[in-house]
Coordinates of N, CA and C in Angstrom, one line a residue:
M1 N -36.7 -119.2 152.8 CA -36.6 -117.9 153.4 C -37.9 -117.1 153.4
K2 N -38.6 -117.1 152.2 CA -39.8 -116.4 152.1 C -40.9 -116.9 153.1
H3 N -40.9 -118.2 153.3 CA -41.8 -118.8 154.3 C -41.5 -118.3 155.7
L4 N -40.2 -118.2 156.0 CA -39.9 -117.7 157.3 C -40.2 -116.3 157.5
I5 N -40.1 -115.5 156.5 CA -40.4 -114.1 156.6 C -41.9 -113.9 156.8
L6 N -42.7 -114.7 156.0 CA -44.2 -114.7 156.1 C -44.6 -115.1 157.5
L7 N -44.0 -116.2 158.0 CA -44.4 -116.6 159.3 C -44.1 -115.6 160.4
S8 N -42.9 -114.9 160.2 CA -42.5 -113.9 161.2 C -43.5 -112.7 161.2
L9 N -43.9 -112.4 159.9 CA -44.9 -111.3 159.8 C -46.2 -111.7 160.5
L10 N -46.7 -112.9 160.2 CA -47.9 -113.3 160.8 C -47.9 -113.4 162.3
L11 N -46.8 -113.9 162.8 CA -46.6 -114.0 164.3 C -46.6 -112.6 164.9
L12 N -46.0 -111.6 164.2 CA -46.0 -110.2 164.6 C -47.4 -109.7 164.6
L13 N -48.2 -110.0 163.6 CA -49.6 -109.6 163.5 C -50.4 -110.2 164.6
A14 N -50.1 -111.4 165.0 CA -50.8 -112.1 166.1 C -50.5 -111.4 167.4
A15 N -49.2 -111.0 167.6 CA -48.8 -110.3 168.8 C -49.5 -108.9 168.9
C16 N -49.7 -108.3 167.8 CA -50.3 -107.0 167.7 C -51.8 -107.0 167.6
G17 N -52.4 -108.2 167.5 CA -53.8 -108.2 167.4 C -54.6 -107.8 168.6
R18 N -55.9 -108.1 168.5 CA -56.7 -107.6 169.6 C -56.5 -108.3 170.9
G19 N -56.2 -109.6 170.8 CA -56.0 -110.4 172.0 C -57.3 -110.7 172.8
V20 N -57.1 -111.0 174.1 CA -58.3 -111.3 174.9 C -58.3 -110.4 176.2
P21 N -59.2 -109.4 176.2 CA -59.3 -108.6 177.4 C -59.6 -109.4 178.7
D22 N -59.2 -108.9 179.8 CA -59.4 -109.7 181.0 C -60.9 -110.0 181.3
Q23 N -61.8 -109.1 181.0 CA -63.2 -109.3 181.3 C -64.0 -109.9 180.2
A24 N -63.3 -110.4 179.1 CA -64.1 -110.9 178.0 C -64.7 -112.2 178.3
R25 N -66.0 -112.4 178.0 CA -66.7 -113.7 178.1 C -66.8 -114.4 176.7
I26 N -66.4 -113.6 175.7 CA -66.5 -114.1 174.3 C -65.1 -114.0 173.6
V27 N -64.7 -115.0 172.9 CA -63.5 -115.0 172.2 C -63.7 -115.5 170.8
V28 N -63.2 -114.8 169.8 CA -63.3 -115.2 168.4 C -62.0 -115.8 168.0
A29 N -62.0 -116.9 167.3 CA -60.8 -117.6 166.8 C -61.0 -118.1 165.4
G30 N -60.0 -118.5 164.8 CA -60.1 -119.0 163.4 C -59.2 -118.4 162.4
D31 N -59.6 -118.3 161.2 CA -58.8 -117.9 160.1 C -59.1 -116.5 159.6
S32 N -58.7 -116.3 158.3 CA -58.8 -114.9 157.8 C -60.2 -114.4 157.7
V33 N -61.2 -115.3 157.5 CA -62.6 -114.8 157.5 C -62.9 -114.0 158.7
M34 N -62.5 -114.5 159.9 CA -62.7 -113.8 161.1 C -61.8 -112.6 161.3
A35 N -60.6 -112.7 160.9 CA -59.6 -111.7 161.1 C -59.7 -110.5 160.1
W36 N -60.3 -110.7 159.0 CA -60.3 -109.7 157.9 C -61.0 -108.4 158.4
N37 N -60.4 -107.3 158.0 CA -60.9 -106.0 158.3 C -60.5 -105.5 159.7
R38 N -59.6 -106.3 160.4 CA -59.2 -106.0 161.8 C -58.4 -104.6 161.8
S39 N -57.6 -104.4 160.7 CA -56.8 -103.2 160.7 C -57.6 -101.9 160.6
A40 N -58.9 -102.1 160.1 CA -59.8 -101.0 160.1 C -60.8 -101.0 161.3
G41 N -60.5 -101.8 162.2 CA -61.4 -101.9 163.4 C -62.8 -102.4 163.0
A42 N -62.9 -103.3 162.0 CA -64.2 -103.7 161.5 C -64.2 -105.2 161.3
S43 N -63.4 -106.0 162.0 CA -63.5 -107.4 161.9 C -64.8 -108.0 162.5
V44 N -65.0 -109.3 162.5 CA -66.2 -109.9 163.1 C -66.2 -109.6 164.6
A45 N -65.0 -109.7 165.2 CA -64.9 -109.5 166.7 C -65.2 -108.0 167.0
D46 N -64.6 -107.1 166.2 CA -64.9 -105.7 166.4 C -66.4 -105.4 166.3
R47 N -67.0 -105.9 165.3 CA -68.5 -105.7 165.1 C -69.3 -106.3 166.2
L48 N -68.9 -107.5 166.7 CA -69.6 -108.1 167.8 C -69.5 -107.2 169.0
E49 N -68.3 -106.7 169.3 CA -68.0 -105.8 170.4 C -68.9 -104.6 170.4
A50 N -69.1 -104.0 169.2 CA -69.9 -102.8 169.1 C -71.4 -103.2 169.3
R51 N -71.8 -104.3 168.7 CA -73.2 -104.7 168.9 C -73.6 -105.0 170.3
L52 N -72.7 -105.7 171.0 CA -73.0 -106.3 172.3 C -72.7 -105.3 173.4
G53 N -71.8 -104.3 173.1 CA -71.4 -103.3 174.1 C -70.6 -103.9 175.2
E54 N -69.7 -104.9 174.9 CA -68.9 -105.5 175.9 C -67.6 -106.0 175.2
P55 N -66.5 -106.2 175.9 CA -65.3 -106.6 175.3 C -65.4 -108.0 174.7
V56 N -64.8 -108.1 173.5 CA -64.7 -109.4 172.8 C -63.3 -109.7 172.4
G57 N -62.8 -110.9 172.8 CA -61.4 -111.2 172.5 C -61.3 -111.7 171.0
D58 N -60.2 -111.6 170.5 CA -60.0 -112.0 169.1 C -58.6 -112.6 168.9
V59 N -58.5 -113.9 168.6 CA -57.2 -114.5 168.4 C -57.1 -115.1 167.0
S60 N -58.0 -114.8 166.1 CA -58.0 -115.3 164.8 C -56.8 -114.7 164.0
L61 N -56.5 -115.5 162.9 CA -55.3 -115.1 162.2 C -55.4 -115.6 160.7
P62 N -55.0 -114.8 159.7 CA -55.0 -115.3 158.4 C -54.1 -116.5 158.2
L63 N -54.5 -117.4 157.3 CA -53.7 -118.6 157.0 C -53.8 -119.7 158.1
A64 N -54.5 -119.5 159.2 CA -54.6 -120.4 160.2 C -55.3 -121.7 159.8
R65 N -54.9 -122.8 160.3 CA -55.4 -124.1 159.9 C -55.9 -124.9 161.2
V66 N -56.8 -125.8 161.0 CA -57.2 -126.7 162.1 C -56.2 -127.7 162.4
T67 N -55.6 -128.3 161.3 CA -54.5 -129.2 161.5 C -53.2 -128.6 160.9
G68 N -52.1 -128.9 161.6 CA -50.8 -128.2 161.1 C -50.8 -126.8 161.5
G69 N -49.8 -126.1 160.9 CA -49.7 -124.7 161.3 C -48.9 -124.5 162.6
A70 N -48.0 -123.5 162.6 CA -47.1 -123.3 163.7 C -47.7 -122.2 164.6
G71 N -47.6 -122.4 165.9 CA -48.0 -121.4 166.8 C -49.5 -121.0 166.6
P72 N -49.8 -119.7 166.5 CA -51.2 -119.2 166.3 C -51.7 -119.5 164.9
L73 N -50.9 -120.0 164.0 CA -51.4 -120.4 162.7 C -52.1 -121.8 162.8
N74 N -52.1 -122.4 164.0 CA -52.9 -123.5 164.3 C -54.1 -123.1 165.2
I75 N -55.3 -123.3 164.8 CA -56.4 -122.8 165.5 C -56.6 -123.4 166.9
P76 N -56.4 -124.7 167.2 CA -56.4 -125.1 168.5 C -55.3 -124.4 169.4
N77 N -54.2 -124.1 168.8 CA -53.2 -123.3 169.6 C -53.6 -121.9 170.0
Q78 N -54.4 -121.3 169.1 CA -54.9 -120.0 169.4 C -55.7 -120.0 170.7
L79 N -56.4 -121.1 171.0 CA -57.3 -121.2 172.1 C -56.7 -121.8 173.3
E80 N -55.4 -122.2 173.3 CA -54.8 -122.8 174.4 C -54.8 -121.9 175.6
G81 N -55.3 -122.5 176.7 CA -55.3 -121.7 178.0 C -56.4 -120.7 178.1
I82 N -57.3 -120.6 177.1 CA -58.4 -119.7 177.2 C -59.7 -120.4 177.7
T83 N -60.3 -119.8 178.7 CA -61.5 -120.3 179.2 C -62.5 -119.2 179.4
V84 N -63.5 -119.2 178.5 CA -64.5 -118.2 178.5 C -65.9 -118.8 178.3
S85 N -67.0 -118.1 178.4 CA -68.3 -118.7 178.3 C -68.7 -119.0 176.9
H86 N -68.2 -118.3 175.9 CA -68.5 -118.5 174.5 C -67.3 -118.4 173.6
V87 N -67.1 -119.3 172.8 CA -66.0 -119.3 171.7 C -66.7 -119.3 170.4
V88 N -66.4 -118.3 169.6 CA -66.9 -118.2 168.2 C -65.7 -118.5 167.3
L89 N -65.8 -119.5 166.4 CA -64.7 -119.9 165.6 C -65.1 -120.5 164.3
N90 N -64.1 -120.6 163.4 CA -64.3 -121.2 162.1 C -63.0 -121.9 161.8
G91 N -62.9 -122.6 160.6 CA -61.7 -123.2 160.2 C -61.9 -124.3 159.3
G92 N -60.8 -124.7 158.6 CA -60.9 -125.8 157.6 C -60.6 -125.4 156.2
A93 N -60.8 -124.2 155.8 CA -60.6 -123.8 154.4 C -59.1 -123.9 154.1
N94 N -58.2 -123.4 155.0 CA -56.8 -123.5 154.6 C -56.3 -124.9 154.7
D95 N -56.9 -125.8 155.4 CA -56.6 -127.2 155.4 C -57.0 -127.8 154.0
L96 N -58.1 -127.4 153.5 CA -58.6 -127.9 152.2 C -57.8 -127.4 151.0
T97 N -57.0 -126.4 151.2 CA -56.2 -125.9 150.0 C -55.1 -126.9 149.7
S98 N -54.9 -127.9 150.6 CA -53.8 -128.9 150.3 C -54.3 -130.0 149.4
C99 N -55.6 -130.0 149.0 CA -56.0 -131.0 148.1 C -56.7 -130.5 146.9
E100 N -56.8 -131.2 145.8 CA -57.5 -130.8 144.6 C -59.0 -130.8 144.9
C101 N -59.7 -129.9 144.4 CA -61.1 -129.6 144.8 C -62.0 -130.8 144.8
G102 N -61.8 -131.7 143.8 CA -62.7 -132.9 143.7 C -62.1 -134.1 144.5
R103 N -61.0 -133.9 145.2 CA -60.3 -135.1 145.8 C -59.9 -134.7 147.2
C104 N -60.9 -134.3 148.0 CA -60.6 -133.9 149.4 C -61.1 -134.8 150.5
G105 N -61.4 -136.0 150.1 CA -62.0 -136.9 151.1 C -61.1 -137.2 152.3
A106 N -59.8 -137.4 152.0 CA -58.9 -137.7 153.2 C -58.8 -136.5 154.1
V107 N -58.7 -135.3 153.5 CA -58.5 -134.1 154.3 C -59.8 -133.8 155.1
L108 N -60.9 -134.0 154.5 CA -62.2 -133.8 155.2 C -62.3 -134.8 156.3
D109 N -61.9 -136.0 156.1 CA -61.9 -137.0 157.2 C -61.0 -136.7 158.3
R110 N -59.9 -136.1 158.0 CA -59.0 -135.6 159.1 C -59.6 -134.5 159.9
L111 N -60.4 -133.6 159.2 CA -61.0 -132.5 159.9 C -62.2 -133.0 160.7
I112 N -63.1 -133.8 160.1 CA -64.3 -134.3 160.8 C -64.8 -135.5 160.0
S113 N -65.2 -136.5 160.7 CA -65.7 -137.7 160.1 C -67.1 -137.5 159.6
E114 N -67.5 -138.4 158.8 CA -68.9 -138.3 158.1 C -70.0 -138.2 159.2
D115 N -69.9 -138.8 160.3 CA -70.9 -138.8 161.3 C -70.7 -137.6 162.3
G116 N -69.6 -136.9 162.1 CA -69.4 -135.7 163.0 C -68.8 -136.0 164.3
T117 N -68.3 -137.2 164.6 CA -67.9 -137.5 165.9 C -66.3 -137.6 166.1
Q118 N -65.6 -137.7 165.0 CA -64.2 -137.9 165.0 C -63.5 -136.8 164.2
G119 N -62.2 -136.6 164.4 CA -61.4 -135.7 163.7 C -61.0 -134.5 164.5
A120 N -60.2 -133.7 163.8 CA -59.6 -132.5 164.6 C -60.6 -131.5 165.0
I121 N -61.7 -131.3 164.3 CA -62.7 -130.3 164.7 C -63.5 -130.8 165.9
P122 N -64.0 -132.0 165.8 CA -64.7 -132.5 167.0 C -63.8 -132.6 168.3
A123 N -62.5 -132.9 168.1 CA -61.6 -132.9 169.2 C -61.4 -131.5 169.8
L124 N -61.3 -130.5 169.0 CA -61.2 -129.2 169.4 C -62.4 -128.7 170.2
V125 N -63.6 -129.0 169.6 CA -64.9 -128.6 170.2 C -65.1 -129.3 171.5
A126 N -64.8 -130.6 171.5 CA -64.9 -131.3 172.8 C -64.0 -130.8 173.9
D127 N -62.8 -130.4 173.5 CA -61.9 -129.7 174.5 C -62.5 -128.4 175.0
L128 N -63.0 -127.6 174.2 CA -63.6 -126.3 174.6 C -64.8 -126.6 175.5
R129 N -65.6 -127.6 175.2 CA -66.8 -127.9 176.0 C -66.3 -128.4 177.4
R130 N -65.3 -129.2 177.4 CA -64.8 -129.6 178.7 C -64.3 -128.4 179.6
R131 N -63.9 -127.3 179.0 CA -63.5 -126.1 179.7 C -64.7 -125.3 180.1
G132 N -65.9 -125.7 179.7 CA -67.1 -125.0 180.1 C -67.6 -124.0 179.1
S133 N -66.9 -123.9 177.9 CA -67.3 -122.9 176.9 C -68.4 -123.5 176.0
R134 N -69.4 -122.6 175.7 CA -70.3 -122.9 174.6 C -69.6 -122.5 173.3
V135 N -69.9 -123.3 172.3 CA -69.2 -123.1 171.0 C -70.1 -122.7 169.9
I136 N -69.8 -121.7 169.2 CA -70.5 -121.3 168.0 C -69.5 -121.5 166.8
W137 N -69.8 -122.5 166.0 CA -68.9 -122.7 164.8 C -69.6 -122.1 163.6
A138 N -68.8 -121.1 163.0 CA -69.3 -120.4 161.9 C -68.9 -121.1 160.6
D139 N -69.9 -121.7 160.0 CA -69.7 -122.4 158.8 C -69.5 -121.5 157.6
Y140 N -68.6 -121.8 156.7 CA -68.3 -120.9 155.6 C -69.4 -120.5 154.7
Y141 N -69.4 -119.3 154.3 CA -70.3 -118.8 153.2 C -69.8 -119.3 151.9
T142 N -70.6 -119.2 150.8 CA -70.1 -119.4 149.5 C -69.6 -118.1 148.9
S143 N -68.4 -118.1 148.6 CA -67.8 -116.8 148.1 C -68.0 -116.7 146.6
P144 N -68.0 -115.5 146.0 CA -68.2 -115.4 144.5 C -67.1 -116.1 143.8
K145 N -65.9 -116.2 144.4 CA -64.8 -116.9 143.7 C -65.0 -118.4 143.5
Y146 N -65.7 -119.0 144.4 CA -65.9 -120.5 144.3 C -67.4 -120.9 143.9
A147 N -68.3 -120.0 143.9 CA -69.7 -120.3 143.7 C -69.8 -121.0 142.3
G148 N -70.4 -122.1 142.2 CA -70.7 -122.8 141.0 C -69.5 -123.5 140.4
T149 N -68.4 -123.6 141.1 CA -67.2 -124.3 140.6 C -67.1 -125.7 141.3
V150 N -66.1 -126.4 140.8 CA -65.9 -127.8 141.3 C -65.4 -127.8 142.8
C151 N -65.0 -126.6 143.2 CA -64.5 -126.5 144.6 C -65.6 -126.3 145.6
E152 N -66.8 -125.9 145.2 CA -67.9 -125.6 146.1 C -68.4 -126.9 146.9
P153 N -68.5 -128.0 146.2 CA -69.1 -129.2 147.0 C -68.3 -129.6 148.2
R154 N -67.0 -129.4 148.3 CA -66.3 -129.9 149.5 C -66.7 -129.1 150.7
Y155 N -67.1 -127.8 150.5 CA -67.6 -127.0 151.6 C -69.0 -127.4 152.0
K156 N -69.8 -127.9 151.1 CA -71.1 -128.5 151.4 C -70.9 -129.7 152.3
V157 N -70.0 -130.6 151.9 CA -69.7 -131.8 152.7 C -69.3 -131.4 154.1
L158 N -68.4 -130.4 154.2 CA -67.9 -130.0 155.5 C -69.1 -129.4 156.3
E159 N -70.0 -128.7 155.7 CA -71.2 -128.1 156.4 C -72.1 -129.2 157.0
A160 N -72.3 -130.3 156.1 CA -73.2 -131.4 156.6 C -72.6 -132.1 157.8
R161 N -71.3 -132.3 157.8 CA -70.6 -133.0 158.9 C -70.6 -132.1 160.1
L162 N -70.4 -130.8 160.0 CA -70.5 -129.9 161.1 C -71.9 -129.9 161.7
G163 N -72.9 -130.0 160.9 CA -74.3 -130.0 161.4 C -74.5 -131.3 162.2
R164 N -74.0 -132.4 161.8 CA -74.1 -133.6 162.6 C -73.4 -133.5 163.9
M165 N -72.3 -132.9 163.9 CA -71.5 -132.7 165.2 C -72.3 -131.8 166.1
A166 N -72.9 -130.7 165.6 CA -73.6 -129.7 166.5 C -74.9 -130.3 167.0
A167 N -75.5 -131.2 166.2 CA -76.8 -131.8 166.6 C -76.6 -132.7 167.9
R168 N -75.4 -133.1 168.2 CA -75.2 -134.0 169.3 C -75.0 -133.3 170.6
D169 N -74.8 -132.0 170.6 CA -74.5 -131.2 171.8 C -75.2 -129.9 171.8
A170 N -76.1 -129.7 172.8 CA -76.9 -128.5 172.9 C -76.0 -127.3 173.1
G171 N -74.7 -127.5 173.6 CA -73.8 -126.4 173.8 C -73.0 -126.0 172.6
V172 N -73.3 -126.6 171.5 CA -72.6 -126.3 170.2 C -73.7 -125.9 169.2
T173 N -73.4 -124.7 168.6 CA -74.3 -124.2 167.6 C -73.6 -124.0 166.3
L174 N -74.2 -124.4 165.2 CA -73.6 -124.1 163.9 C -74.3 -122.9 163.3
A175 N -73.5 -121.9 163.0 CA -74.0 -120.6 162.4 C -73.6 -120.7 160.9
D176 N -74.6 -120.7 160.1 CA -74.3 -120.8 158.6 C -74.2 -119.4 158.0
M177 N -72.9 -119.1 157.7 CA -72.7 -117.7 157.2 C -73.3 -117.5 155.8
D178 N -73.8 -118.6 155.1 CA -74.6 -118.4 153.9 C -75.9 -117.7 154.2
D179 N -76.3 -117.7 155.5 CA -77.6 -117.0 155.8 C -77.3 -115.5 155.9
A180 N -76.1 -115.1 155.9 CA -75.7 -113.7 156.0 C -75.2 -113.1 154.7
L181 N -74.4 -113.9 154.0 CA -73.7 -113.4 152.8 C -74.1 -114.2 151.6
R182 N -74.6 -113.4 150.5 CA -75.0 -114.1 149.3 C -73.9 -113.8 148.3
P183 N -73.5 -114.9 147.5 CA -72.4 -114.7 146.6 C -72.7 -113.8 145.4
D184 N -74.0 -113.5 145.2 CA -74.3 -112.7 144.0 C -74.3 -111.2 144.4
D185 N -74.1 -110.9 145.7 CA -74.0 -109.5 146.1 C -72.5 -109.2 146.5
L186 N -71.8 -108.6 145.6 CA -70.4 -108.3 145.7 C -70.1 -107.3 146.8
T187 N -71.1 -106.6 147.3 CA -70.8 -105.6 148.4 C -70.5 -106.3 149.7
F188 N -70.8 -107.6 149.8 CA -70.4 -108.3 151.0 C -69.0 -108.8 151.0
F189 N -68.3 -108.6 149.9 CA -67.0 -109.2 149.7 C -65.9 -108.2 149.4
A190 N -64.7 -108.5 149.8 CA -63.5 -107.7 149.5 C -63.2 -107.9 148.0
S191 N -62.2 -107.2 147.6 CA -61.9 -107.2 146.1 C -61.4 -108.5 145.6
D192 N -60.9 -109.4 146.6 CA -60.5 -110.7 146.2 C -61.6 -111.7 145.9
R193 N -62.9 -111.2 146.2 CA -64.1 -112.0 146.0 C -64.1 -113.3 146.8
T194 N -63.3 -113.3 147.9 CA -63.3 -114.4 148.8 C -63.5 -114.0 150.3
H195 N -62.8 -113.0 150.7 CA -63.0 -112.5 152.1 C -64.1 -111.5 152.3
P196 N -64.6 -111.3 153.5 CA -65.7 -110.4 153.7 C -65.2 -108.9 153.6
S197 N -66.1 -108.1 153.0 CA -65.9 -106.6 153.1 C -66.2 -106.2 154.5
Q198 N -66.1 -104.9 154.8 CA -66.5 -104.5 156.1 C -68.0 -104.7 156.3
K199 N -68.7 -104.5 155.3 CA -70.2 -104.8 155.3 C -70.4 -106.3 155.6
G200 N -69.6 -107.1 154.9 CA -69.7 -108.6 155.1 C -69.4 -109.0 156.6
S201 N -68.3 -108.4 157.1 CA -68.0 -108.7 158.5 C -69.1 -108.3 159.5
A202 N -69.7 -107.2 159.2 CA -70.8 -106.7 160.0 C -72.0 -107.7 159.9
R203 N -72.3 -108.2 158.7 CA -73.4 -109.1 158.5 C -73.1 -110.4 159.3
I204 N -71.9 -110.9 159.3 CA -71.5 -112.1 160.0 C -71.7 -111.9 161.5
A205 N -71.3 -110.7 162.0 CA -71.5 -110.4 163.4 C -73.0 -110.3 163.7
G206 N -73.8 -109.8 162.8 CA -75.2 -109.8 163.0 C -75.9 -111.1 163.1
L207 N -75.3 -112.1 162.4 CA -75.8 -113.5 162.4 C -75.5 -114.1 163.8
I208 N -74.3 -113.8 164.3 CA -73.8 -114.5 165.5 C -74.2 -113.9 166.8
A209 N -74.4 -112.5 166.8 CA -74.7 -111.8 168.0 C -75.9 -112.4 168.8
P210 N -77.0 -112.7 168.1 CA -78.2 -113.3 168.8 C -77.9 -114.6 169.5
L211 N -76.9 -115.3 169.1 CA -76.5 -116.6 169.6 C -75.7 -116.5 170.9
L212 N -75.3 -115.3 171.3 CA -74.4 -115.1 172.4 C -75.2 -114.6 173.6
A213 N -76.4 -115.1 173.8 CA -77.2 -114.7 175.0 C -76.4 -115.1 176.3
R214 N -76.5 -114.2 177.3 CA -75.8 -114.5 178.5 C -76.4 -115.8 179.2

């Protein structure tokens, strides 16, 4: 019952989210890193919209996964039927919560193969490219909660594989959020030491905005 209530609340949140304006050429999708601070009008999409001076769609949702997840809790589902010039997205952290930090090889392989050519992430990116979208994949920053722990290496593996995927297609860019947020500066993070603060979301938008040239 609790899971059903949570799902209902998340679906309601998705329905009440920013959505995709008719004239938007950019859409943000993914998990809570992208969606955080939306209620304050300060999410990554909100900050991009302010920086660029144009409408930016936002279909991201907390707890969303690349594999599994119902409705908009599945990141590929968030983007179904959407055709825009640029898609900014992330994903994979909620998939990795299903494994022990040092034993995530199988989950990583389902997300993206070692050479970056196979798995759910390359399949999603390839689908977006077929629709004519340029893709900016925002790789995770190192949060204070996980910095220096046994959980950190799995994200480094994911980053390396994403880099190999992006290197194969000039229409795919890997934006490393570690370039924007440092784990030793807690002002970039919310009180949970995992999600971005409003300042953090603004920094992520600042990293991504230059990559969205018309």
